[in-house]
Amino acid sequence: MNTRIFDDIPGVGEIYLYRNSDRKDYKGRIYYEKNYWIDNLAFKLLNRNEPLLYKEFESIVGGIDAQALVDIPFIKIDGRYIAFAAEKFHIAAILVAFYESFIKGEDLDLLDTLMPYDIISYLRPAITADDGDKIIKAIEKSQNNHYIRFLFLLLRRCGVEGNDDWKNWLKKYIEELSCEINSYSEFTVQRDARVTLTTIKGKESLFPFVERIMNEPKLVEYETRHFIESLGTPERAGDVIYWKIVEAGYRQNIAPINVFSLHQFPSKHIKKLLADISENHEHEKMREIASEALKRML
């Protein structure tokens, strides 16, 4: 991982200053005690996406020195609630906790929800082609589906950076996945493992899974939920998927799953796009998927 790029993410320096770290380049610099409760706060707020009572948080972490909180500039105590003073500090705290789990080869147990795309976008530039082996080891070791799905999005970046040495491993991984999908978190792993494969194999590898989604209502529900949780609102989800499809040069390998998903976020411009794809796309299968998506919008 490119640590220089990582350390330039807004807020990371401040989080390290007050949280402290096990990173070698921070050893010997004693600023504060190891305030690892910052990790708990970051993921508690991410996982529940609502205000957190200070008393509740204090009971989770076993008590905090109130004066120490006052002395930390990016922590905000607002009446009965505790939070980060700005979003950049919340994002930085999440990424710092991930970084240290990743470099130490530990599972990220604190993550209990889908990692939003906006947070991943801060991290992606720091991922290098050489990170592939470490990401694979983290996937194999993890027991947390939400973390595994997050790691697949990072492995995809390795492919973009020119490293496809993991393609045979990923094919085998997908072959060994259960035929049954019994939960939302299992679905996200199955989905993003296959979407990652398109980075090196093209969109044809995604068609069978898209057909399965089309034929199983529960998977359609999971796919819709995945986009909303990743992007915040249905309106934004629809706009982002639309842009991914029409933007020149964007990763069209994942278009099959995005084109079908558009029907869950109806608008005039989305309807027009689906009609155009159903009539004019060069690939027959893409025309079929768009036709089915359009039919479900009517």
Coordinates of C-alpha atoms in Angstrom, one line a residue:
M1 CA 0.0 0.0 0.0
N2 CA 1.2 3.5 -0.8
T3 CA 1.5 4.9 2.7
R4 CA 2.4 8.4 1.5
I5 CA -1.0 8.6 -0.3
F6 CA -2.8 7.0 2.7
D7 CA -1.3 9.5 5.1
D8 CA -2.4 12.3 2.9
I9 CA -6.1 11.4 3.3
P10 CA -7.8 14.3 5.1
G11 CA -7.9 13.8 8.8
V12 CA -5.6 10.7 9.0
G13 CA -2.7 12.7 10.6
E14 CA -5.0 14.1 13.3
I15 CA -6.4 10.6 14.0
Y16 CA -3.0 9.1 14.4
L17 CA -1.8 11.9 16.6
Y18 CA -4.5 11.3 19.2
R19 CA -5.2 7.7 18.7
N20 CA -1.6 6.6 18.6
S21 CA -0.5 3.7 16.5
D22 CA 1.5 0.4 16.2
R23 CA 3.0 1.6 12.9
K24 CA 6.8 1.5 13.0
D25 CA 7.2 5.0 11.9
Y26 CA 5.1 6.2 14.9
K27 CA 7.0 4.2 17.5
G28 CA 9.0 6.3 19.8
R29 CA 6.8 9.3 19.4
I30 CA 4.6 9.4 22.5
Y31 CA 1.7 11.8 22.1
Y32 CA -1.2 10.3 24.0
E33 CA -2.2 7.0 25.3
K34 CA -3.4 4.4 22.8
N35 CA -7.0 5.7 22.4
Y36 CA -8.3 2.7 20.5
W37 CA -11.8 3.6 21.6
I38 CA -11.7 6.0 18.6
D39 CA -12.0 2.9 16.4
N40 CA -15.0 1.8 18.3
L41 CA -16.7 5.2 18.0
A42 CA -16.0 5.3 14.3
F43 CA -17.5 2.0 13.5
K44 CA -20.4 2.3 15.9
L45 CA -21.5 5.5 14.1
L46 CA -20.9 3.9 10.7
N47 CA -22.8 0.7 11.6
R48 CA -25.9 2.4 13.0
N49 CA -25.9 5.6 11.0
E50 CA -27.6 7.6 13.7
P51 CA -26.5 9.6 16.8
L52 CA -24.9 7.8 19.6
L53 CA -25.6 8.5 23.2
Y54 CA -22.4 9.2 25.2
K55 CA -23.6 7.0 28.1
E56 CA -24.2 4.1 25.7
F57 CA -20.8 4.5 24.2
E58 CA -19.1 4.8 27.6
S59 CA -20.6 1.5 28.7
I60 CA -19.3 -0.2 25.5
V61 CA -15.7 0.9 25.9
G62 CA -15.5 0.7 29.7
G63 CA -15.4 4.3 30.5
I64 CA -13.4 7.3 29.2
D65 CA -11.8 10.2 30.8
A66 CA -14.2 13.0 30.1
Q67 CA -11.4 15.6 30.1
A68 CA -9.4 13.6 27.5
L69 CA -12.4 13.9 25.2
V70 CA -12.6 17.6 25.6
D71 CA -8.9 17.9 24.7
I72 CA -9.4 16.0 21.4
P73 CA -10.4 18.6 18.8
F74 CA -12.2 16.2 16.4
I75 CA -14.5 14.7 19.0
K76 CA -17.8 16.5 19.6
I77 CA -19.9 16.1 22.7
D78 CA -23.3 17.6 21.9
G79 CA -25.6 17.4 24.9
R80 CA -26.1 13.6 25.5
Y81 CA -24.4 12.6 22.2
I82 CA -20.9 11.8 21.0
A83 CA -19.7 12.1 17.5
F84 CA -16.9 13.4 15.2
A85 CA -16.7 17.1 14.7
A86 CA -16.5 16.7 10.9
E87 CA -17.1 13.9 8.4
K88 CA -13.5 13.8 7.3
F89 CA -12.4 12.8 10.8
H90 CA -15.0 10.0 10.9
I91 CA -13.8 8.7 7.5
A92 CA -10.2 8.9 8.6
A93 CA -10.8 7.0 11.8
I94 CA -12.5 4.2 9.9
L95 CA -9.6 4.0 7.4
V96 CA -6.9 4.1 10.1
A97 CA -8.6 1.2 11.9
F98 CA -8.8 -0.7 8.7
Y99 CA -5.1 0.1 7.8
E100 CA -3.8 -1.3 11.0
S101 CA -5.9 -4.4 10.9
F102 CA -4.8 -4.9 7.3
I103 CA -1.0 -4.5 7.8
K104 CA -1.2 -6.7 10.9
G105 CA -3.2 -9.4 9.2
E106 CA -6.1 -9.2 11.6
D107 CA -9.8 -9.5 10.8
L108 CA -11.9 -6.3 11.0
D109 CA -14.5 -7.4 13.4
L110 CA -15.8 -3.8 14.1
L111 CA -17.2 -3.5 10.5
D112 CA -20.9 -4.6 10.7
T113 CA -22.4 -3.0 7.7
L114 CA -21.6 -2.3 4.0
M115 CA -18.6 0.0 3.6
P116 CA -20.0 3.0 1.6
Y117 CA -18.4 3.8 -1.8
D118 CA -17.5 7.3 -0.7
I119 CA -15.2 6.0 2.0
I120 CA -13.7 3.4 -0.3
S121 CA -13.0 6.1 -2.9
Y122 CA -10.6 7.8 -0.4
L123 CA -8.7 4.6 0.0
R124 CA -8.5 3.3 -3.5
P125 CA -5.7 5.6 -4.7
A126 CA -3.4 4.1 -2.0
I127 CA -3.9 0.5 -3.2
T128 CA -1.1 -0.7 -5.4
A129 CA -0.7 -3.7 -7.8
D130 CA 1.5 -5.4 -5.2
D131 CA -1.3 -5.5 -2.6
G132 CA -3.0 -8.4 -4.2
D133 CA -1.4 -11.2 -2.2
K134 CA -2.0 -9.4 1.1
I135 CA -5.7 -8.8 0.2
I136 CA -6.2 -12.4 -0.8
K137 CA -4.7 -13.6 2.6
A138 CA -7.1 -11.2 4.4
I139 CA -10.1 -12.5 2.5
E140 CA -9.1 -16.1 3.3
K141 CA -8.6 -15.3 6.9
S142 CA -11.7 -13.2 7.5
Q143 CA -14.9 -14.5 9.1
N144 CA -16.7 -11.2 8.4
N145 CA -18.7 -11.1 5.1
H146 CA -18.8 -7.2 5.2
Y147 CA -15.1 -7.1 5.4
I148 CA -14.6 -9.7 2.7
R149 CA -16.8 -7.7 0.4
F150 CA -14.8 -4.6 1.1
L151 CA -11.6 -6.4 0.4
F152 CA -12.9 -7.6 -3.0
L153 CA -13.4 -4.0 -4.0
L154 CA -9.8 -3.3 -3.1
L155 CA -8.6 -6.4 -5.0
R156 CA -10.5 -5.0 -8.0
R157 CA -8.2 -1.9 -7.8
C158 CA -5.2 -4.2 -8.0
G159 CA -6.6 -5.4 -11.3
V160 CA -7.0 -1.8 -12.5
E161 CA -3.4 -1.3 -11.5
G162 CA -2.3 -4.1 -13.7
N163 CA -2.0 -7.1 -11.4
D164 CA -4.2 -10.0 -12.5
D165 CA -2.1 -12.8 -10.9
W166 CA -5.0 -13.6 -8.6
K167 CA -7.4 -14.5 -11.4
N168 CA -7.1 -18.3 -11.0
W169 CA -7.5 -18.0 -7.2
L170 CA -10.6 -15.9 -7.7
K171 CA -12.1 -18.4 -10.2
K172 CA -11.6 -21.2 -7.7
Y173 CA -13.0 -19.0 -4.9
I174 CA -16.2 -18.4 -6.8
E175 CA -16.6 -22.1 -7.8
E176 CA -16.4 -23.0 -4.1
L177 CA -19.1 -20.5 -3.0
S178 CA -22.3 -22.0 -1.7
C179 CA -25.1 -22.4 -4.2
E180 CA -27.4 -21.1 -1.6
I181 CA -27.5 -17.4 -0.6
N182 CA -29.1 -17.2 2.8
S183 CA -28.3 -13.6 3.9
Y184 CA -27.7 -10.1 2.6
S185 CA -24.0 -10.2 3.6
E186 CA -23.5 -13.5 1.8
F187 CA -25.1 -11.9 -1.3
T188 CA -22.7 -9.0 -1.3
V189 CA -19.7 -11.4 -1.2
Q190 CA -21.1 -13.5 -4.0
R191 CA -21.9 -10.3 -6.0
D192 CA -18.6 -8.5 -5.6
A193 CA -16.5 -11.6 -6.0
R194 CA -18.0 -11.9 -9.5
V195 CA -17.9 -8.2 -10.3
T196 CA -14.2 -8.3 -9.4
L197 CA -13.7 -11.2 -11.8
T198 CA -15.1 -9.0 -14.7
T199 CA -12.0 -6.8 -14.2
I200 CA -9.9 -9.5 -15.9
K201 CA -12.5 -11.6 -17.7
G202 CA -15.0 -9.2 -19.1
K203 CA -18.8 -8.8 -18.7
E204 CA -19.6 -12.3 -20.1
S205 CA -18.5 -13.8 -16.8
L206 CA -21.3 -11.8 -15.0
F207 CA -24.3 -12.8 -17.2
P208 CA -25.1 -16.1 -15.3
F209 CA -25.3 -14.3 -11.9
V210 CA -27.4 -11.4 -13.3
E211 CA -29.8 -14.0 -14.7
R212 CA -30.0 -15.5 -11.2
I213 CA -30.8 -12.2 -9.7
M214 CA -33.5 -11.5 -12.3
N215 CA -35.2 -14.8 -11.3
E216 CA -35.0 -14.5 -7.5
P217 CA -36.9 -11.7 -5.9
K218 CA -34.9 -11.8 -2.7
L219 CA -31.7 -11.2 -4.6
V220 CA -33.3 -8.2 -6.4
E221 CA -34.1 -6.8 -2.9
Y222 CA -30.5 -7.4 -1.8
E223 CA -29.1 -5.8 -4.9
T224 CA -31.2 -2.7 -4.4
R225 CA -30.3 -2.5 -0.7
H226 CA -26.7 -2.8 -1.6
F227 CA -26.8 0.3 -3.9
I228 CA -28.8 2.4 -1.4
E229 CA -26.5 1.5 1.5
S230 CA -23.4 2.1 -0.6
L231 CA -24.6 5.5 -1.9
G232 CA -26.9 6.9 0.8
T233 CA -30.3 7.4 -0.9
P234 CA -32.3 5.8 -3.7
E235 CA -32.1 9.0 -5.7
R236 CA -28.3 9.2 -5.6
A237 CA -28.1 5.4 -6.3
G238 CA -30.0 5.8 -9.5
D239 CA -28.0 8.8 -10.6
V240 CA -24.6 7.1 -9.9
I241 CA -25.6 3.9 -11.7
Y242 CA -26.9 5.9 -14.7
W243 CA -23.6 7.8 -14.9
K244 CA -21.5 4.6 -14.6
I245 CA -23.3 3.3 -17.7
V246 CA -23.2 6.4 -19.9
E247 CA -19.7 7.7 -18.9
A248 CA -17.2 7.0 -21.7
G249 CA -14.4 4.8 -20.6
Y250 CA -16.0 3.7 -17.3
R251 CA -15.8 0.0 -16.4
Q252 CA -18.4 -1.3 -18.9
N253 CA -17.5 -4.9 -17.8
I254 CA -19.9 -4.5 -14.9
A255 CA -22.7 -3.0 -17.0
P256 CA -24.9 -6.2 -17.0
I257 CA -25.6 -5.9 -13.3
N258 CA -25.9 -2.1 -13.3
V259 CA -28.3 -2.1 -16.3
F260 CA -30.7 -4.5 -14.6
S261 CA -30.5 -2.6 -11.3
L262 CA -31.6 0.6 -12.9
H263 CA -35.2 -0.5 -12.9
Q264 CA -35.3 -0.1 -9.1
F265 CA -34.6 3.6 -9.4
P266 CA -37.1 4.8 -12.0
S267 CA -36.9 8.2 -13.7
K268 CA -37.4 9.6 -17.2
H269 CA -33.8 9.6 -18.1
I270 CA -33.3 6.0 -16.8
K271 CA -36.3 4.8 -18.8
K272 CA -34.9 6.4 -21.9
L273 CA -31.5 4.9 -21.3
L274 CA -32.9 1.4 -20.9
A275 CA -35.0 1.8 -24.0
D276 CA -31.9 2.8 -26.0
I277 CA -29.9 -0.2 -24.7
S278 CA -32.7 -2.6 -25.3
E279 CA -32.9 -1.6 -29.0
N280 CA -29.3 -0.6 -29.9
H281 CA -26.7 -2.3 -27.8
E282 CA -24.3 -4.4 -29.8
H283 CA -24.6 -7.4 -27.4
E284 CA -27.7 -9.5 -27.5
K285 CA -27.6 -10.4 -23.9
M286 CA -27.3 -6.8 -22.9
R287 CA -30.4 -6.0 -25.0
E288 CA -32.3 -8.7 -23.2
I289 CA -31.3 -7.5 -19.8
A290 CA -32.3 -3.9 -20.6
S291 CA -35.6 -5.1 -22.0
E292 CA -36.4 -7.0 -18.8
A293 CA -35.4 -4.0 -16.7
L294 CA -37.6 -1.7 -18.8
K295 CA -40.5 -4.1 -18.5
R296 CA -40.2 -4.1 -14.7
M297 CA -40.4 -0.3 -14.7
L298 CA -43.7 -0.1 -16.6

